[in-house]
Short mmCIF file of C-alpha atoms in Angstrom, two decimals:
data_model
loop_
_atom_site.label_atom_id
_atom_site.label_comp_id
_atom_site.label_asym_id
_atom_site.label_seq_id
_atom_site.Cartn_x
_atom_site.Cartn_y
_atom_site.Cartn_z
CA MET A 32 72.72 49.22 -8.04
CA TRP A 33 75.00 52.04 -6.87
CA SER A 34 72.44 53.12 -4.27
CA VAL A 35 72.24 49.63 -2.80
CA VAL A 36 76.02 49.24 -2.79
CA LEU A 37 76.70 52.62 -1.17
CA LEU A 38 73.90 52.25 1.39
CA THR A 39 75.18 48.80 2.38
CA ILE A 40 78.73 50.09 2.76
CA LEU A 41 77.51 53.10 4.76
CA VAL A 42 75.48 51.01 7.21
CA ALA A 43 78.33 48.51 7.63
CA SER A 44 80.80 51.37 8.13
CA ALA A 45 78.59 52.98 10.78
CA VAL A 46 78.36 49.71 12.73
CA VAL A 47 82.12 49.16 12.56
CA VAL A 48 82.93 52.78 13.46
CA LEU A 49 80.73 52.60 16.57
CA GLY A 50 83.12 50.01 17.93
CA VAL A 51 86.34 51.84 17.06
CA GLY A 52 88.10 54.00 19.63
CA SER A 53 90.28 53.93 22.71
CA VAL A 54 87.97 51.20 24.00
CA HIS A 55 87.33 48.62 21.29
CA ILE A 56 83.86 47.09 21.21
CA GLY A 57 83.01 44.11 19.04
CA THR A 58 80.55 44.38 16.17
CA GLY A 59 78.14 41.97 17.84
CA ASP A 60 78.08 44.06 21.02
CA VAL A 61 77.52 47.24 18.97
CA VAL A 62 74.56 45.66 17.19
CA ASP A 63 73.13 44.52 20.54
CA VAL A 64 73.39 48.03 22.00
CA VAL A 65 71.69 49.64 19.01
CA ALA A 66 69.01 46.96 18.79
CA ARG A 67 68.28 47.32 22.51
CA ARG A 68 67.99 51.11 22.24
CA MET A 69 65.62 50.69 19.29
CA ARG A 70 63.59 48.19 21.37
CA LEU A 71 64.19 45.37 18.90
CA ILE A 72 65.61 43.05 21.56
CA ALA A 73 65.51 42.85 25.34
CA GLY A 74 69.29 43.25 25.48
CA ALA A 75 69.82 41.65 28.87
CA GLY A 76 73.44 41.00 28.00
CA VAL A 77 74.27 44.64 27.16
CA THR A 78 76.61 46.11 29.77
CA PRO A 79 76.15 49.69 31.04
CA LEU A 80 79.69 50.54 29.89
CA ASN A 81 79.07 49.39 26.32
CA ASP A 82 75.75 51.23 26.26
CA GLU A 83 77.38 54.45 27.48
CA ILE A 84 80.25 54.31 25.00
CA VAL A 85 78.31 53.22 21.93
CA TRP A 86 75.01 55.04 22.34
CA GLN A 87 75.81 58.13 24.36
CA MET A 88 79.35 58.94 23.21
CA ARG A 89 79.86 57.55 19.69
CA ALA A 90 76.42 57.27 18.10
CA PRO A 91 75.70 61.06 18.02
CA ARG A 92 79.10 61.67 16.42
CA VAL A 93 78.56 59.00 13.76
CA LEU A 94 75.01 60.16 12.99
CA GLY A 95 76.13 63.80 12.82
CA SER A 96 79.06 63.03 10.52
CA ILE A 97 76.79 61.09 8.17
CA ALA A 98 74.31 63.97 8.03
CA VAL A 99 76.98 66.63 7.46
CA GLY A 100 78.60 64.66 4.65
CA ALA A 101 75.25 64.19 2.91
CA LEU A 102 74.34 67.88 3.30
CA LEU A 103 77.66 69.21 2.01
CA ALA A 104 77.66 66.86 -0.97
CA LEU A 105 74.09 67.83 -1.90
CA SER A 106 74.94 71.52 -1.53
CA GLY A 107 77.96 71.16 -3.79
CA ALA A 108 75.98 69.35 -6.49
CA VAL A 109 73.21 71.98 -6.45
CA LEU A 110 75.63 74.92 -6.49
CA GLN A 111 77.61 73.48 -9.38
CA THR A 112 74.41 73.19 -11.41
CA LEU A 113 72.93 76.59 -10.52
CA THR A 114 76.13 78.51 -11.22
CA GLY A 115 77.23 76.40 -14.19
CA ASN A 116 80.60 76.18 -12.49
CA GLU A 117 82.34 72.87 -11.85
CA LEU A 118 84.43 74.42 -9.05
CA ALA A 119 81.45 75.69 -7.08
CA ASP A 120 80.89 74.45 -3.54
CA PRO A 121 79.90 76.08 -0.22
CA TYR A 122 83.55 76.49 0.77
CA LEU A 123 84.87 77.95 -2.50
CA LEU A 124 81.96 80.38 -2.93
CA GLY A 125 82.56 81.88 0.51
CA ILE A 126 79.35 80.55 2.07
CA SER A 127 81.18 78.50 4.70
CA SER A 128 83.49 81.41 5.48
CA GLY A 129 80.55 83.77 5.88
CA ALA A 130 78.82 81.30 8.19
CA SER A 131 82.06 81.02 10.18
CA VAL A 132 82.12 84.78 10.80
CA GLY A 133 78.67 84.66 12.39
CA ALA A 134 79.39 81.58 14.50
CA VAL A 135 82.79 82.80 15.70
CA ALA A 136 81.28 86.18 16.60
CA VAL A 137 78.84 84.41 18.94
CA LEU A 138 81.63 82.28 20.42
CA VAL A 139 84.11 85.10 20.95
CA ILE A 140 81.90 88.06 21.82
CA GLY A 141 79.57 86.05 24.07
CA ILE A 142 76.20 87.57 23.14
CA ASN A 143 73.70 87.52 26.00
CA SER A 144 70.31 86.21 24.95
CA ALA A 145 67.47 84.03 26.15
CA LEU A 146 68.27 81.73 23.22
CA SER A 147 70.73 78.88 23.61
CA GLN A 148 74.25 79.34 22.27
CA THR A 149 73.67 76.62 19.66
CA LEU A 150 70.58 78.37 18.31
CA LEU A 151 72.37 81.72 18.35
CA MET A 152 75.29 80.21 16.42
CA THR A 153 72.90 78.70 13.87
CA LEU A 154 71.12 82.03 13.33
CA ALA A 155 74.39 83.96 13.15
CA SER A 156 75.84 81.37 10.76
CA PHE A 157 72.80 81.65 8.49
CA ILE A 158 73.02 85.45 8.42
CA GLY A 159 76.73 85.29 7.63
CA ALA A 160 76.23 82.62 4.94
CA VAL A 161 73.46 84.55 3.18
CA ALA A 162 75.42 87.82 3.40
CA ALA A 163 78.48 86.17 1.86
CA LEU A 164 76.35 84.57 -0.87
CA VAL A 165 74.66 87.87 -1.74
CA LEU A 166 78.02 89.62 -1.90
CA VAL A 167 79.50 86.94 -4.19
CA LEU A 168 76.53 87.03 -6.55
CA ALA A 169 76.46 90.83 -6.57
CA MET A 170 80.14 90.89 -7.55
CA ALA A 171 79.89 88.12 -10.15
CA THR A 172 76.54 88.74 -11.86
CA GLY A 173 76.76 90.71 -15.09
CA ARG A 174 74.21 93.15 -16.48
CA SER A 175 72.53 90.34 -18.40
CA GLY A 176 72.10 88.34 -15.20
CA ALA A 177 74.64 85.70 -16.23
CA LEU A 178 77.12 84.19 -13.77
CA PRO A 179 80.45 83.73 -15.59
CA ALA A 180 82.40 80.82 -14.11
CA GLY A 181 85.72 82.63 -13.75
CA ARG A 182 84.23 85.74 -12.18
CA THR A 183 82.11 83.70 -9.76
CA ILE A 184 85.14 81.79 -8.51
CA LEU A 185 87.18 84.99 -8.14
CA ALA A 186 84.33 86.65 -6.23
CA GLY A 187 83.99 83.59 -3.99
CA VAL A 188 87.71 83.53 -3.27
CA ALA A 189 87.72 87.26 -2.49
CA VAL A 190 84.73 87.02 -0.14
CA GLY A 191 86.16 83.89 1.47
CA GLN A 192 89.46 85.63 2.17
CA LEU A 193 87.64 88.66 3.54
CA CYS A 194 85.58 86.48 5.87
CA SER A 195 88.67 84.53 6.94
CA ALA A 196 90.36 87.81 7.82
CA GLY A 197 87.29 88.77 9.86
CA VAL A 198 87.36 85.45 11.71
CA ASN A 199 91.07 85.81 12.53
CA LEU A 200 90.54 89.39 13.65
CA LEU A 201 87.73 88.36 15.99
CA ILE A 202 89.82 85.54 17.47
CA MET A 203 93.05 87.50 17.90
CA VAL A 204 91.71 90.90 18.98
CA VAL A 205 88.35 90.41 20.66
CA GLY A 206 88.53 86.90 22.11
CA GLN A 207 89.91 86.00 25.52
CA ARG A 208 92.44 83.18 25.77
CA ASP A 209 89.98 80.33 26.42
CA THR A 210 87.32 81.48 23.96
CA ALA A 211 89.95 82.25 21.31
CA ARG A 212 91.41 78.76 21.66
CA MET A 213 87.94 77.22 21.43
CA ALA A 214 87.05 79.31 18.38
CA LEU A 215 90.33 78.47 16.66
CA ALA A 216 89.80 74.74 17.24
CA TRP A 217 86.24 75.07 15.95
CA THR A 218 87.37 76.69 12.67
CA LEU A 219 89.35 73.52 11.85
CA GLY A 220 86.15 71.48 11.74
CA ALA A 221 85.41 68.59 14.11
CA PHE A 222 82.59 66.31 15.21
CA THR A 223 83.79 66.05 18.81
CA GLY A 224 81.18 68.37 20.29
CA LEU A 225 78.12 66.62 18.88
CA ASN A 226 75.45 65.34 21.26
CA TRP A 227 72.09 63.75 20.54
CA GLY A 228 70.31 67.10 20.23
CA SER A 229 72.69 68.47 17.58
CA ALA A 230 72.97 65.10 15.80
CA VAL A 231 69.19 64.80 15.49
CA THR A 232 68.96 68.38 14.19
CA LEU A 233 71.58 67.66 11.54
CA ALA A 234 69.90 64.37 10.62
CA ALA A 235 66.49 66.05 10.30
CA THR A 236 68.01 68.73 8.06
CA ALA A 237 69.60 66.03 5.92
CA VAL A 238 66.29 64.16 5.59
CA VAL A 239 64.51 67.33 4.44
CA ALA A 240 67.29 68.21 1.97
CA ARG A 241 67.38 64.63 0.71
CA ALA A 242 63.63 64.82 0.02
CA VAL A 243 63.56 68.31 -1.53
CA CYS A 244 66.53 68.03 -3.90
CA PRO A 245 65.58 64.81 -5.78
CA ALA A 246 61.98 66.03 -5.98
CA ASN A 247 63.31 68.94 -8.04
CA ALA A 248 65.75 66.86 -10.09
CA ARG A 249 64.13 67.67 -13.43
CA MET A 250 64.21 71.37 -12.64
CA LEU A 251 67.91 71.15 -11.87
CA ASP A 252 68.43 69.19 -15.11
CA ALA A 253 66.92 72.15 -16.95
CA PHE A 254 69.30 74.57 -15.19
CA ALA A 255 72.22 72.40 -16.29
CA PHE A 256 71.47 73.42 -19.91
CA GLY A 257 71.42 77.15 -19.06
CA ASP A 258 68.92 79.80 -18.05
CA VAL A 259 67.40 80.07 -21.52
CA SER A 260 66.58 76.37 -21.63
CA ALA A 261 65.15 76.49 -18.12
CA ALA A 262 62.98 79.50 -18.95
CA SER A 263 61.73 77.82 -22.13
CA LEU A 264 60.41 74.98 -19.98
CA GLY A 265 58.34 77.41 -17.92
CA ILE A 266 60.70 77.71 -14.94
CA ALA A 267 60.84 81.07 -13.17
CA VAL A 268 64.63 81.19 -13.33
CA ILE A 269 65.49 83.99 -10.91
CA PRO A 270 63.09 83.09 -8.03
CA VAL A 271 63.89 79.38 -8.29
CA ARG A 272 67.64 80.01 -8.37
CA TRP A 273 67.45 82.25 -5.31
CA ALA A 274 65.29 79.74 -3.46
CA PHE A 275 67.89 77.03 -4.04
CA LEU A 276 70.78 79.34 -3.19
CA VAL A 277 69.21 80.49 0.07
CA GLY A 278 68.34 76.90 0.92
CA THR A 279 71.95 75.92 0.28
CA ALA A 280 73.14 78.77 2.49
CA LEU A 281 70.81 77.59 5.29
CA VAL A 282 72.05 74.01 5.01
CA THR A 283 75.67 75.19 5.09
CA ALA A 284 74.95 77.42 8.08
CA VAL A 285 73.49 74.51 10.05
CA CYS A 286 76.55 72.36 9.32
CA VAL A 287 79.01 75.14 10.16
CA ALA A 288 77.19 76.05 13.38
CA PHE A 289 77.50 72.51 14.75
CA VAL A 290 80.80 71.18 13.38
CA GLY A 291 82.68 74.13 11.88
CA PRO A 292 83.73 74.56 8.25
CA ILE A 293 84.69 71.30 6.50
CA GLY A 294 85.88 71.84 2.96
CA PHE A 295 86.34 69.64 -0.10
CA VAL A 296 83.32 67.37 0.42
CA GLY A 297 80.95 69.53 -1.63
CA LEU A 298 83.55 70.00 -4.36
CA THR A 299 84.85 66.46 -4.80
CA VAL A 300 81.95 64.10 -4.15
CA PRO A 301 79.56 65.38 -6.89
CA HIS A 302 82.37 65.13 -9.46
CA ILE A 303 83.18 61.56 -8.48
CA VAL A 304 79.52 60.54 -8.60
CA ARG A 305 79.00 62.37 -11.91
CA LEU A 306 81.88 60.46 -13.46
CA LEU A 307 80.34 57.18 -12.29
CA VAL A 308 76.63 57.61 -13.10
CA GLY A 309 76.35 60.66 -15.34
CA PRO A 310 74.93 64.16 -14.88
CA ARG A 311 71.21 63.44 -14.41
CA HIS A 312 70.19 64.75 -11.02
CA ALA A 313 67.74 61.91 -10.31
CA GLY A 314 70.78 59.70 -9.76
CA LEU A 315 73.42 62.32 -8.98
CA LEU A 316 71.77 63.80 -5.89
CA PRO A 317 70.93 60.68 -3.84
CA LEU A 318 74.26 59.04 -4.69
CA SER A 319 76.13 62.24 -3.79
CA ALA A 320 74.38 62.26 -0.41
CA LEU A 321 75.37 58.64 0.28
CA SER A 322 78.94 59.15 -0.95
CA GLY A 323 79.39 62.34 1.07
CA ALA A 324 78.10 60.60 4.20
CA LEU A 325 80.49 57.71 3.65
CA LEU A 326 83.44 60.07 3.13
CA THR A 327 82.85 62.08 6.30
CA VAL A 328 82.11 59.15 8.62
CA ARG A 329 85.25 57.36 7.46
CA SER A 330 87.31 60.57 7.59
CA ASP A 331 86.17 61.30 11.14
CA THR A 332 87.17 57.80 12.19
CA ALA A 333 90.60 58.30 10.66
CA ALA A 334 90.93 61.73 12.32
CA ARG A 335 90.40 60.28 15.81
CA THR A 336 92.38 57.05 15.40
CA LEU A 337 95.43 57.88 13.26
CA ALA A 338 97.12 59.82 16.06
CA PRO A 339 95.48 58.97 19.41
CA GLY A 340 95.59 61.87 21.81
CA SER A 341 95.84 64.54 19.10
CA LYS A 342 92.99 66.23 17.25
CA ILE A 343 93.42 65.98 13.49
CA PRO A 344 91.00 68.28 11.63
CA VAL A 345 88.43 66.32 9.62
CA GLY A 346 88.95 68.62 6.63
CA VAL A 347 92.56 67.44 6.36
CA ILE A 348 91.39 63.84 6.01
CA THR A 349 88.61 64.63 3.52
CA ALA A 350 91.08 66.50 1.31
CA ALA A 351 93.73 63.79 1.59
CA VAL A 352 91.22 61.09 0.65
CA GLY A 353 89.08 62.93 -1.90
CA ALA A 354 91.75 64.68 -3.97
CA PRO A 355 93.66 61.58 -5.15
CA VAL A 356 90.42 59.76 -5.99
CA LEU A 357 89.21 62.71 -8.04
CA VAL A 358 92.55 62.97 -9.85
CA VAL A 359 92.48 59.26 -10.75
CA LEU A 360 88.92 59.45 -12.07
CA LEU A 361 89.64 62.60 -14.08
CA ARG A 362 92.73 61.02 -15.65
CA ARG A 363 90.75 57.90 -16.48
CA GLU A 364 88.07 60.01 -18.17
CA ALA A 365 90.73 61.98 -20.06
CA ARG A 366 92.20 58.76 -21.48
CA HIS A 367 88.80 57.74 -22.82
CA SER A 368 87.88 61.13 -24.30
#
């Protein structure tokens, strides 16, 4: 039921959002443009202006925001299970900050290569994300191999602050005026630079993650009861954990490379979904993906329409929307416990 409800709301939101902007386009015209591009109708009545605005300018941004929200929410749910820490997410564990160091280095330094800048940023983001993750786990893991919640969070905060200092140093010392301004704007997180190439890449990554995570739902359920329980079920705990962690780092790196770091989605959305449907990953993961996509697409719409002419960071909207909802749900659960 929740899947049908959330998917319906997401599709309806995407259609509405495609018509929202400085030039308003009616829902019927939006549907005609999309249907014509998908060769479902002839679309003789579709004007070139509507086609340009809806399909070329807004559709990549909407598709990319949906994919990023789904990826960050899935990453948060997986990290919270693997670390046994309810506060774990790509942002809090320093993965986003590490990815930012790599991406900003490419932006500011201007590395010459036969590869495109987008591919270079993705590779650099992945290297930075994995390096930050390894450093956090090395600092937090005890001799027994356990990951204490408090120590993991402290290690993530420390690595995140270190990476943030590195990003600021690169921007202020190495970068020229134009590149520094561009890098600084990028660190706030935005979907403005998305085109069809980057949107399709993000969507393909989301499809793969959406297929892989639920397929391993039972394995993640076993991790939720601890390493001993997982090992007793025949799971190779250390290799499987590292495979998931590296996969999460890769997903985060792809998101950061294209849209910058956007916090709070991976932390809040899994908690909200868990309060609604319970902790089983067969339901938690797909609903987290849908909820995260809905949060980011709506937040991006608010970011570009609340103050026309100014660029509000998407992360500000996601925090402003997600935090009160989480507080209400937690208080409601506390009253019933």
